[in-house]
Amino acid sequence: MMDDYTLPFWIYLGVLTVFVGGAMKKILASHLSAASTLVAWLGATVLVERLWPFCLPAVLLVLLAVCLYYATRSSPLPSALPAHGKAVFITGCDSGFGNVTVKHLDSLGFDVFATVLDLKGDGARELQRTCSPRLTLLQVDITQPQQVQQALLDTKAKLGLKGLWGLVNNAGVCVNFGDAELSLMSNFRGCMEVNFFGTLNVTKSFLPLLRQAKGRIVTISSPAGDQPFPSLAAYGASKAALNLFTNTLRHELEPWGVRVSTILPSSYKTGQSSNHAYWEQQHKELLQSLPPALLEEYGEDYVTETKDLFQSFASQANPDLSPVVHAIVQALLAPQPQARYYAGPGIGLMYFIHSYCPFSISNRFLQKLFVKKKLMPRALRKQSGFDLHLSLHNNNNNNNEEKLK
């Protein structure tokens, strides 16, 4: 039977082998939960069973590839690099990921340079109280070039002839919620200024020190920079620019021995996410700034529902930030750090669906996962009601005509 197959069929088998093998590798590398991994394996098993009578050679090749992959995984991993004596510069440490990471890095023996917006704030005082004398706190707004340059001078003065082992780009903001048409231009610019241009400026400023030490750049980004989350256009656009810059930098710095990694966290309680007053203030400012005609078309209830959904989503976020901290440490100390770390439950599965499923499926997955809106914009509701009324009217006319006949 197999002798009758033509060359195109063997090409098809080769392509199938590459696809299935790549899918299995992605499953194993995506940090999925046990249940998700089981589902993925069952799906692959069904696929193999269906194709078994037609492509036994391809299946055997896939099994061989999986065995080789497991053999590679089971080999002993090189031990982590020592933290003692290594200097790390990390931004955005007033709260959230940055604050927790500083404490952990300090406990491991790193010499930490941490930036805060307010040296007298609660976050800065907590770090001073809990960390060792090795910690250096710097007041820096990364959107202000002069402050970044001053932080560079202060860091150089303390390092002396020693280079900088790690730069952790953590500072970031998410100042918008709502449809792109409803998001203020100031929100788009604000996200870009902090998440992209601020991080870009810090990275370029500290690169000479990082190249000197053949060190690491670790950037906290977001899945919103790779996938179109509804109502996060401003934030997602800034993270998309950041992701592309980081990926490009990884290629350019490889000859210098500088390794570049991106951390992609799931949903966590950080910053203002659990602050009820913050959401109410953002909602109030948005309603006051929208043109009356645009607000009329969308409806105040539509905007309010979006705010409530965001607030509810934030309240259910994970308060345990340790997966992100662990990923940062791995990126700093692993002999061969990964280009990307999926930090938190569900992120690996999300990227697997995004990479291997049809667009319609991944798009619906995002809509069901994130902001589950029930209301349509007011203008569409009116249009829908008008169409329904018109349809009922036409049906009545048709029934009357039938009776006349």
GROMACS .gro file of C-alpha atoms in nm:
model
  405
    1MET     CA    1   0.000   0.000   0.000
    2MET     CA    2   0.279   0.245   0.097
    3ASP     CA    3   0.459   0.182  -0.240
    4ASP     CA    4   0.171   0.344  -0.426
    5TYR     CA    5   0.217   0.686  -0.261
    6THR     CA    6   0.364   0.963  -0.476
    7LEU     CA    7   0.628   1.220  -0.384
    8PRO     CA    8   0.373   1.491  -0.281
    9PHE     CA    9   0.232   1.251  -0.024
   10TRP     CA   10   0.575   1.205   0.135
   11ILE     CA   11   0.617   1.582   0.137
   12TYR     CA   12   0.285   1.602   0.318
   13LEU     CA   13   0.405   1.346   0.572
   14GLY     CA   14   0.722   1.547   0.627
   15VAL     CA   15   0.525   1.866   0.688
   16LEU     CA   16   0.288   1.680   0.921
   17THR     CA   17   0.583   1.539   1.115
   18VAL     CA   18   0.732   1.884   1.165
   19PHE     CA   19   0.396   2.028   1.273
   20VAL     CA   20   0.305   1.753   1.519
   21GLY     CA   21   0.659   1.741   1.657
   22GLY     CA   22   0.660   2.118   1.703
   23ALA     CA   23   0.321   2.106   1.870
   24MET     CA   24   0.434   1.839   2.114
   25LYS     CA   25   0.749   2.036   2.197
   26LYS     CA   26   0.535   2.344   2.255
   27ILE     CA   27   0.307   2.148   2.488
   28LEU     CA   28   0.598   2.021   2.692
   29ALA     CA   29   0.763   2.364   2.712
   30SER     CA   30   0.456   2.575   2.788
   31HIS     CA   31   0.436   2.519   3.166
   32LEU     CA   32   0.078   2.398   3.137
   33SER     CA   33  -0.115   2.266   3.433
   34ALA     CA   34  -0.152   1.890   3.471
   35ALA     CA   35  -0.511   1.899   3.341
   36SER     CA   36  -0.421   2.110   3.037
   37THR     CA   37  -0.124   1.886   2.956
   38LEU     CA   38  -0.348   1.578   2.979
   39VAL     CA   39  -0.599   1.732   2.739
   40ALA     CA   40  -0.320   1.820   2.496
   41TRP     CA   41  -0.178   1.468   2.508
   42LEU     CA   42  -0.522   1.315   2.455
   43GLY     CA   43  -0.574   1.538   2.152
   44ALA     CA   44  -0.239   1.432   2.009
   45THR     CA   45  -0.325   1.067   2.077
   46VAL     CA   46  -0.653   1.097   1.882
   47LEU     CA   47  -0.466   1.265   1.596
   48VAL     CA   48  -0.207   0.986   1.585
   49GLU     CA   49  -0.479   0.719   1.599
   50ARG     CA   50  -0.663   0.874   1.304
   51LEU     CA   51  -0.348   0.906   1.097
   52TRP     CA   52  -0.191   0.572   1.195
   53PRO     CA   53  -0.310   0.369   0.892
   54PHE     CA   54  -0.188   0.637   0.651
   55CYS     CA   55   0.137   0.769   0.789
   56LEU     CA   56   0.312   0.514   1.007
   57PRO     CA   57   0.660   0.650   0.914
   58ALA     CA   58   0.557   1.002   1.019
   59VAL     CA   59   0.423   0.876   1.352
   60LEU     CA   60   0.742   0.684   1.420
   61LEU     CA   61   0.945   0.997   1.349
   62VAL     CA   62   0.729   1.197   1.590
   63LEU     CA   63   0.773   0.935   1.862
   64LEU     CA   64   1.147   0.939   1.804
   65ALA     CA   65   1.153   1.319   1.832
   66VAL     CA   66   0.956   1.307   2.159
   67CYS     CA   67   1.191   1.042   2.302
   68LEU     CA   68   1.494   1.251   2.211
   69TYR     CA   69   1.333   1.556   2.369
   70TYR     CA   70   1.265   1.368   2.693
   71ALA     CA   71   1.621   1.234   2.694
   72THR     CA   72   1.749   1.590   2.665
   73ARG     CA   73   1.518   1.707   2.944
   74SER     CA   74   1.623   1.427   3.176
   75SER     CA   75   1.992   1.513   3.144
   76PRO     CA   76   2.124   1.703   3.448
   77LEU     CA   77   2.080   2.078   3.418
   78PRO     CA   78   2.379   2.302   3.489
   79SER     CA   79   2.363   2.458   3.833
   80ALA     CA   80   2.254   2.821   3.871
   81LEU     CA   81   2.517   3.092   3.870
   82PRO     CA   82   2.612   3.244   4.207
   83ALA     CA   83   2.434   3.567   4.303
   84HIS     CA   84   2.698   3.697   4.542
   85GLY     CA   85   2.881   4.001   4.407
   86LYS     CA   86   2.651   4.051   4.108
   87ALA     CA   87   2.489   4.394   4.071
   88VAL     CA   88   2.132   4.433   3.943
   89PHE     CA   89   1.945   4.753   3.854
   90ILE     CA   90   1.564   4.724   3.875
   91THR     CA   91   1.299   4.987   3.800
   92GLY     CA   92   0.954   5.046   3.947
   93CYS     CA   93   1.007   4.920   4.303
   94ASP     CA   94   0.751   5.124   4.501
   95SER     CA   95   0.514   4.826   4.497
   96GLY     CA   96   0.414   4.513   4.308
   97PHE     CA   97   0.661   4.291   4.124
   98GLY     CA   98   0.950   4.533   4.170
   99ASN     CA   99   0.913   4.569   4.545
  100VAL     CA  100   0.889   4.193   4.607
  101THR     CA  101   1.171   4.116   4.365
  102VAL     CA  102   1.411   4.360   4.533
  103LYS     CA  103   1.364   4.186   4.869
  104HIS     CA  104   1.422   3.844   4.716
  105LEU     CA  105   1.727   3.946   4.513
  106ASP     CA  106   1.875   4.113   4.820
  107SER     CA  107   1.820   3.795   5.024
  108LEU     CA  108   2.008   3.596   4.757
  109GLY     CA  109   2.313   3.820   4.789
  110PHE     CA  110   2.277   4.051   4.490
  111ASP     CA  111   2.390   4.413   4.510
  112VAL     CA  112   2.058   4.574   4.420
  113PHE     CA  113   2.003   4.923   4.277
  114ALA     CA  114   1.627   4.989   4.300
  115THR     CA  115   1.438   5.287   4.159
  116VAL     CA  116   1.129   5.431   4.325
  117LEU     CA  117   0.912   5.729   4.244
  118ASP     CA  118   0.913   5.847   4.605
  119LEU     CA  119   1.206   5.791   4.841
  120LYS     CA  120   0.979   5.884   5.134
  121GLY     CA  121   0.691   5.660   5.028
  122ASP     CA  122   0.573   5.345   5.205
  123GLY     CA  123   0.735   5.114   4.951
  124ALA     CA  124   1.078   5.277   4.977
  125ARG     CA  125   1.067   5.281   5.357
  126GLU     CA  126   0.973   4.914   5.365
  127LEU     CA  127   1.269   4.826   5.143
  128GLN     CA  128   1.507   5.027   5.360
  129ARG     CA  129   1.374   4.852   5.670
  130THR     CA  130   1.382   4.495   5.541
  131CYS     CA  131   1.682   4.481   5.306
  132SER     CA  132   2.055   4.468   5.374
  133PRO     CA  133   2.293   4.766   5.355
  134ARG     CA  134   2.386   4.648   5.004
  135LEU     CA  135   2.059   4.796   4.872
  136THR     CA  136   2.081   5.133   4.696
  137LEU     CA  137   1.754   5.322   4.652
  138LEU     CA  138   1.731   5.582   4.373
  139GLN     CA  139   1.443   5.819   4.308
  140VAL     CA  140   1.380   5.792   3.934
  141ASP     CA  141   1.092   5.865   3.699
  142ILE     CA  142   1.198   5.670   3.390
  143THR     CA  143   1.013   5.915   3.163
  144GLN     CA  144   1.258   6.190   3.272
  145PRO     CA  145   1.592   6.150   3.086
  146GLN     CA  146   1.782   6.368   3.335
  147GLN     CA  147   1.679   6.143   3.625
  148VAL     CA  148   1.780   5.831   3.431
  149GLN     CA  149   2.121   5.981   3.355
  150GLN     CA  150   2.171   6.076   3.720
  151ALA     CA  151   2.082   5.720   3.825
  152LEU     CA  152   2.341   5.593   3.577
  153LEU     CA  153   2.609   5.821   3.725
  154ASP     CA  154   2.519   5.714   4.081
  155THR     CA  155   2.529   5.346   3.982
  156LYS     CA  156   2.864   5.383   3.807
  157ALA     CA  157   3.010   5.558   4.111
  158LYS     CA  158   2.912   5.266   4.336
  159LEU     CA  159   3.013   4.993   4.093
  160GLY     CA  160   3.359   5.131   4.028
  161LEU     CA  161   3.531   4.924   3.760
  162LYS     CA  162   3.273   4.643   3.792
  163GLY     CA  163   3.007   4.611   3.525
  164LEU     CA  164   2.634   4.565   3.576
  165TRP     CA  165   2.521   4.202   3.571
  166GLY     CA  166   2.146   4.256   3.541
  167LEU     CA  167   1.891   4.514   3.432
  168VAL     CA  168   1.531   4.433   3.527
  169ASN     CA  169   1.289   4.657   3.335
  170ASN     CA  170   0.987   4.635   3.562
  171ALA     CA  171   0.837   4.987   3.568
  172GLY     CA  172   0.511   5.009   3.374
  173VAL     CA  173   0.159   5.148   3.380
  174CYS     CA  174  -0.185   5.053   3.255
  175VAL     CA  175  -0.385   5.376   3.249
  176ASN     CA  176  -0.672   5.285   3.020
  177PHE     CA  177  -0.978   5.069   3.014
  178GLY     CA  178  -1.239   5.069   2.741
  179ASP     CA  179  -1.276   5.051   2.366
  180ALA     CA  180  -1.000   5.211   2.159
  181GLU     CA  181  -1.240   5.479   2.035
  182LEU     CA  182  -1.323   5.572   2.393
  183SER     CA  183  -0.962   5.573   2.517
  184LEU     CA  184  -0.809   5.917   2.548
  185MET     CA  185  -0.506   6.010   2.340
  186SER     CA  186  -0.336   6.100   2.667
  187ASN     CA  187  -0.377   5.737   2.775
  188PHE     CA  188  -0.209   5.610   2.459
  189ARG     CA  189   0.076   5.858   2.504
  190GLY     CA  190   0.103   5.786   2.876
  191CYS     CA  191   0.140   5.411   2.821
  192MET     CA  192   0.395   5.462   2.545
  193GLU     CA  193   0.598   5.711   2.750
  194VAL     CA  194   0.642   5.474   3.044
  195ASN     CA  195   0.615   5.123   2.901
  196PHE     CA  196   0.812   5.183   2.582
  197PHE     CA  197   1.009   5.509   2.568
  198GLY     CA  198   1.099   5.507   2.939
  199THR     CA  199   1.215   5.144   2.925
  200LEU     CA  200   1.397   5.213   2.598
  201ASN     CA  201   1.586   5.505   2.754
  202VAL     CA  202   1.687   5.308   3.064
  203THR     CA  203   1.804   5.012   2.854
  204LYS     CA  204   2.012   5.222   2.614
  205SER     CA  205   2.165   5.418   2.903
  206PHE     CA  206   2.278   5.108   3.095
  207LEU     CA  207   2.385   4.895   2.798
  208PRO     CA  208   2.756   4.986   2.820
  209LEU     CA  209   2.766   4.855   3.179
  210LEU     CA  210   2.578   4.540   3.079
  211ARG     CA  211   2.808   4.471   2.784
  212GLN     CA  212   3.108   4.515   3.011
  213ALA     CA  213   2.980   4.239   3.244
  214LYS     CA  214   2.828   4.023   2.965
  215GLY     CA  215   2.515   4.043   3.176
  216ARG     CA  216   2.139   4.001   3.146
  217ILE     CA  217   1.842   4.216   3.047
  218VAL     CA  218   1.508   4.101   3.191
  219THR     CA  219   1.193   4.286   3.083
  220ILE     CA  220   0.850   4.248   3.241
  221SER     CA  221   0.603   4.266   2.955
  222SER     CA  222   0.249   4.137   2.905
  223PRO     CA  223   0.054   3.892   2.688
  224ALA     CA  224  -0.149   4.200   2.587
  225GLY     CA  225   0.152   4.296   2.373
  226ASP     CA  226   0.115   3.978   2.164
  227GLN     CA  227  -0.259   3.918   2.166
  228PRO     CA  228  -0.555   4.154   2.111
  229PHE     CA  229  -0.718   4.174   2.453
  230PRO     CA  230  -1.047   4.367   2.427
  231SER     CA  231  -1.044   4.712   2.591
  232LEU     CA  232  -0.665   4.721   2.632
  233ALA     CA  233  -0.560   4.891   2.309
  234ALA     CA  234  -0.338   5.162   2.464
  235TYR     CA  235  -0.163   4.929   2.707
  236GLY     CA  236  -0.133   4.648   2.452
  237ALA     CA  237   0.012   4.875   2.184
  238SER     CA  238   0.286   4.997   2.419
  239LYS     CA  239   0.372   4.640   2.522
  240ALA     CA  240   0.374   4.527   2.158
  241ALA     CA  241   0.634   4.794   2.081
  242LEU     CA  242   0.830   4.683   2.388
  243ASN     CA  243   0.817   4.315   2.286
  244LEU     CA  244   0.947   4.388   1.937
  245PHE     CA  245   1.227   4.605   2.074
  246THR     CA  246   1.324   4.334   2.324
  247ASN     CA  247   1.324   4.060   2.060
  248THR     CA  248   1.538   4.271   1.828
  249LEU     CA  249   1.777   4.354   2.112
  250ARG     CA  250   1.818   3.984   2.190
  251HIS     CA  251   1.960   3.921   1.842
  252GLU     CA  252   2.180   4.231   1.840
  253LEU     CA  253   2.336   4.168   2.182
  254GLU     CA  254   2.410   3.799   2.135
  255PRO     CA  255   2.760   3.867   1.994
  256TRP     CA  256   2.833   4.078   2.303
  257GLY     CA  257   2.742   3.793   2.537
  258VAL     CA  258   2.442   3.980   2.683
  259ARG     CA  259   2.135   3.759   2.725
  260VAL     CA  260   1.787   3.910   2.690
  261SER     CA  261   1.469   3.760   2.840
  262THR     CA  262   1.103   3.862   2.855
  263ILE     CA  263   0.870   3.775   3.143
  264LEU     CA  264   0.504   3.734   3.052
  265PRO     CA  265   0.292   3.730   3.371
  266SER     CA  266  -0.065   3.621   3.410
  267SER     CA  267  -0.310   3.836   3.609
  268TYR     CA  268  -0.173   3.951   3.946
  269LYS     CA  269  -0.276   4.203   4.208
  270THR     CA  270  -0.027   4.485   4.166
  271GLY     CA  271  -0.025   4.864   4.183
  272GLN     CA  272  -0.371   5.019   4.174
  273SER     CA  273  -0.551   4.705   4.055
  274SER     CA  274  -0.735   4.650   4.384
  275ASN     CA  275  -0.790   5.019   4.461
  276HIS     CA  276  -1.164   5.092   4.431
  277ALA     CA  277  -1.111   5.469   4.442
  278TYR     CA  278  -0.865   5.445   4.150
  279TRP     CA  279  -1.120   5.276   3.923
  280GLU     CA  280  -1.392   5.523   4.018
  281GLN     CA  281  -1.162   5.819   3.946
  282GLN     CA  282  -1.059   5.677   3.607
  283HIS     CA  283  -1.426   5.617   3.523
  284LYS     CA  284  -1.525   5.971   3.625
  285GLU     CA  285  -1.245   6.132   3.423
  286LEU     CA  286  -1.333   5.926   3.116
  287LEU     CA  287  -1.702   6.023   3.126
  288GLN     CA  288  -1.614   6.391   3.167
  289SER     CA  289  -1.368   6.392   2.878
  290LEU     CA  290  -1.571   6.208   2.613
  291PRO     CA  291  -1.749   6.417   2.347
  292PRO     CA  292  -2.125   6.415   2.421
  293ALA     CA  293  -2.211   6.270   2.080
  294LEU     CA  294  -1.969   5.981   2.124
  295LEU     CA  295  -2.091   5.913   2.479
  296GLU     CA  296  -2.448   5.911   2.348
  297GLU     CA  297  -2.362   5.649   2.084
  298TYR     CA  298  -2.189   5.417   2.329
  299GLY     CA  299  -2.398   5.496   2.638
  300GLU     CA  300  -2.289   5.571   2.991
  301ASP     CA  301  -2.410   5.228   3.103
  302TYR     CA  302  -2.176   5.067   2.846
  303VAL     CA  303  -1.876   5.257   2.987
  304THR     CA  304  -1.979   5.177   3.344
  305GLU     CA  305  -2.013   4.807   3.266
  306THR     CA  306  -1.657   4.805   3.128
  307LYS     CA  307  -1.529   4.970   3.446
  308ASP     CA  308  -1.713   4.718   3.663
  309LEU     CA  309  -1.576   4.426   3.462
  310PHE     CA  310  -1.219   4.554   3.491
  311GLN     CA  311  -1.261   4.607   3.863
  312SER     CA  312  -1.406   4.258   3.908
  313PHE     CA  313  -1.128   4.101   3.700
  314ALA     CA  314  -0.864   4.285   3.906
  315SER     CA  315  -1.022   4.177   4.235
  316GLN     CA  316  -0.993   3.811   4.131
  317ALA     CA  317  -0.627   3.842   4.031
  318ASN     CA  318  -0.362   3.628   4.199
  319PRO     CA  319  -0.203   3.796   4.506
  320ASP     CA  320   0.093   3.553   4.508
  321LEU     CA  321   0.365   3.722   4.299
  322SER     CA  322   0.621   3.445   4.350
  323PRO     CA  323   0.595   3.292   3.997
  324VAL     CA  324   0.708   3.623   3.847
  325VAL     CA  325   0.989   3.665   4.103
  326HIS     CA  326   1.102   3.307   4.035
  327ALA     CA  327   1.107   3.374   3.659
  328ILE     CA  328   1.317   3.688   3.709
  329VAL     CA  329   1.570   3.496   3.920
  330GLN     CA  330   1.584   3.221   3.656
  331ALA     CA  331   1.649   3.477   3.384
  332LEU     CA  332   1.929   3.633   3.590
  333LEU     CA  333   2.104   3.319   3.712
  334ALA     CA  334   2.033   3.037   3.465
  335PRO     CA  335   2.347   2.951   3.262
  336GLN     CA  336   2.126   2.941   2.952
  337PRO     CA  337   1.825   3.167   3.021
  338GLN     CA  338   1.513   3.132   2.811
  339ALA     CA  339   1.405   3.403   2.570
  340ARG     CA  340   1.056   3.399   2.726
  341TYR     CA  341   0.918   3.296   3.064
  342TYR     CA  342   0.545   3.230   3.109
  343ALA     CA  343   0.488   3.334   3.470
  344GLY     CA  344   0.162   3.210   3.612
  345PRO     CA  345  -0.117   2.960   3.546
  346GLY     CA  346  -0.283   2.961   3.206
  347ILE     CA  347  -0.026   3.170   3.019
  348GLY     CA  348   0.139   2.873   2.851
  349LEU     CA  349  -0.201   2.738   2.743
  350MET     CA  350  -0.302   3.083   2.612
  351TYR     CA  351   0.009   3.108   2.396
  352PHE     CA  352  -0.033   2.749   2.277
  353ILE     CA  353  -0.387   2.826   2.159
  354HIS     CA  354  -0.267   3.155   2.007
  355SER     CA  355   0.015   2.978   1.819
  356TYR     CA  356  -0.154   2.663   1.696
  357CYS     CA  357  -0.530   2.719   1.680
  358PRO     CA  358  -0.721   2.904   1.406
  359PHE     CA  359  -0.762   3.277   1.462
  360SER     CA  360  -1.137   3.244   1.520
  361ILE     CA  361  -1.077   3.003   1.811
  362SER     CA  362  -0.797   3.204   1.977
  363ASN     CA  363  -0.997   3.524   1.935
  364ARG     CA  364  -1.305   3.375   2.102
  365PHE     CA  365  -1.084   3.229   2.377
  366LEU     CA  366  -0.958   3.581   2.460
  367GLN     CA  367  -1.310   3.724   2.465
  368LYS     CA  368  -1.430   3.454   2.702
  369LEU     CA  369  -1.118   3.478   2.918
  370PHE     CA  370  -1.098   3.851   2.976
  371VAL     CA  371  -1.376   4.113   2.966
  372LYS     CA  372  -1.709   3.934   2.915
  373LYS     CA  373  -1.929   4.222   2.807
  374LYS     CA  374  -2.306   4.177   2.795
  375LEU     CA  375  -2.413   4.522   2.679
  376MET     CA  376  -2.380   4.646   2.323
  377PRO     CA  377  -2.317   5.016   2.256
  378ARG     CA  378  -2.638   5.216   2.284
  379ALA     CA  379  -2.655   5.300   1.912
  380LEU     CA  380  -2.635   4.931   1.823
  381ARG     CA  381  -2.904   4.847   2.076
  382LYS     CA  382  -3.130   5.107   1.920
  383GLN     CA  383  -3.051   4.974   1.574
  384SER     CA  384  -3.117   4.620   1.688
  385GLY     CA  385  -3.450   4.725   1.840
  386PHE     CA  386  -3.544   4.912   1.523
  387ASP     CA  387  -3.457   4.610   1.307
  388LEU     CA  388  -3.663   4.384   1.532
  389HIS     CA  389  -3.959   4.623   1.518
  390LEU     CA  390  -3.925   4.645   1.139
  391SER     CA  391  -3.910   4.267   1.110
  392LEU     CA  392  -4.225   4.223   1.320
  393HIS     CA  393  -4.401   4.492   1.116
  394ASN     CA  394  -4.311   4.319   0.789
  395ASN     CA  395  -4.427   3.984   0.923
  396ASN     CA  396  -4.765   4.134   1.020
  397ASN     CA  397  -4.802   4.287   0.673
  398ASN     CA  398  -4.721   3.955   0.510
  399ASN     CA  399  -4.977   3.777   0.729
  400ASN     CA  400  -5.245   4.034   0.638
  401GLU     CA  401  -5.168   3.991   0.268
  402GLU     CA  402  -5.201   3.613   0.302
  403LYS     CA  403  -5.542   3.654   0.466
  404LEU     CA  404  -5.659   3.881   0.183
  405LYS     CA  405  -5.563   3.620  -0.070
   0.00000   0.00000   0.00000
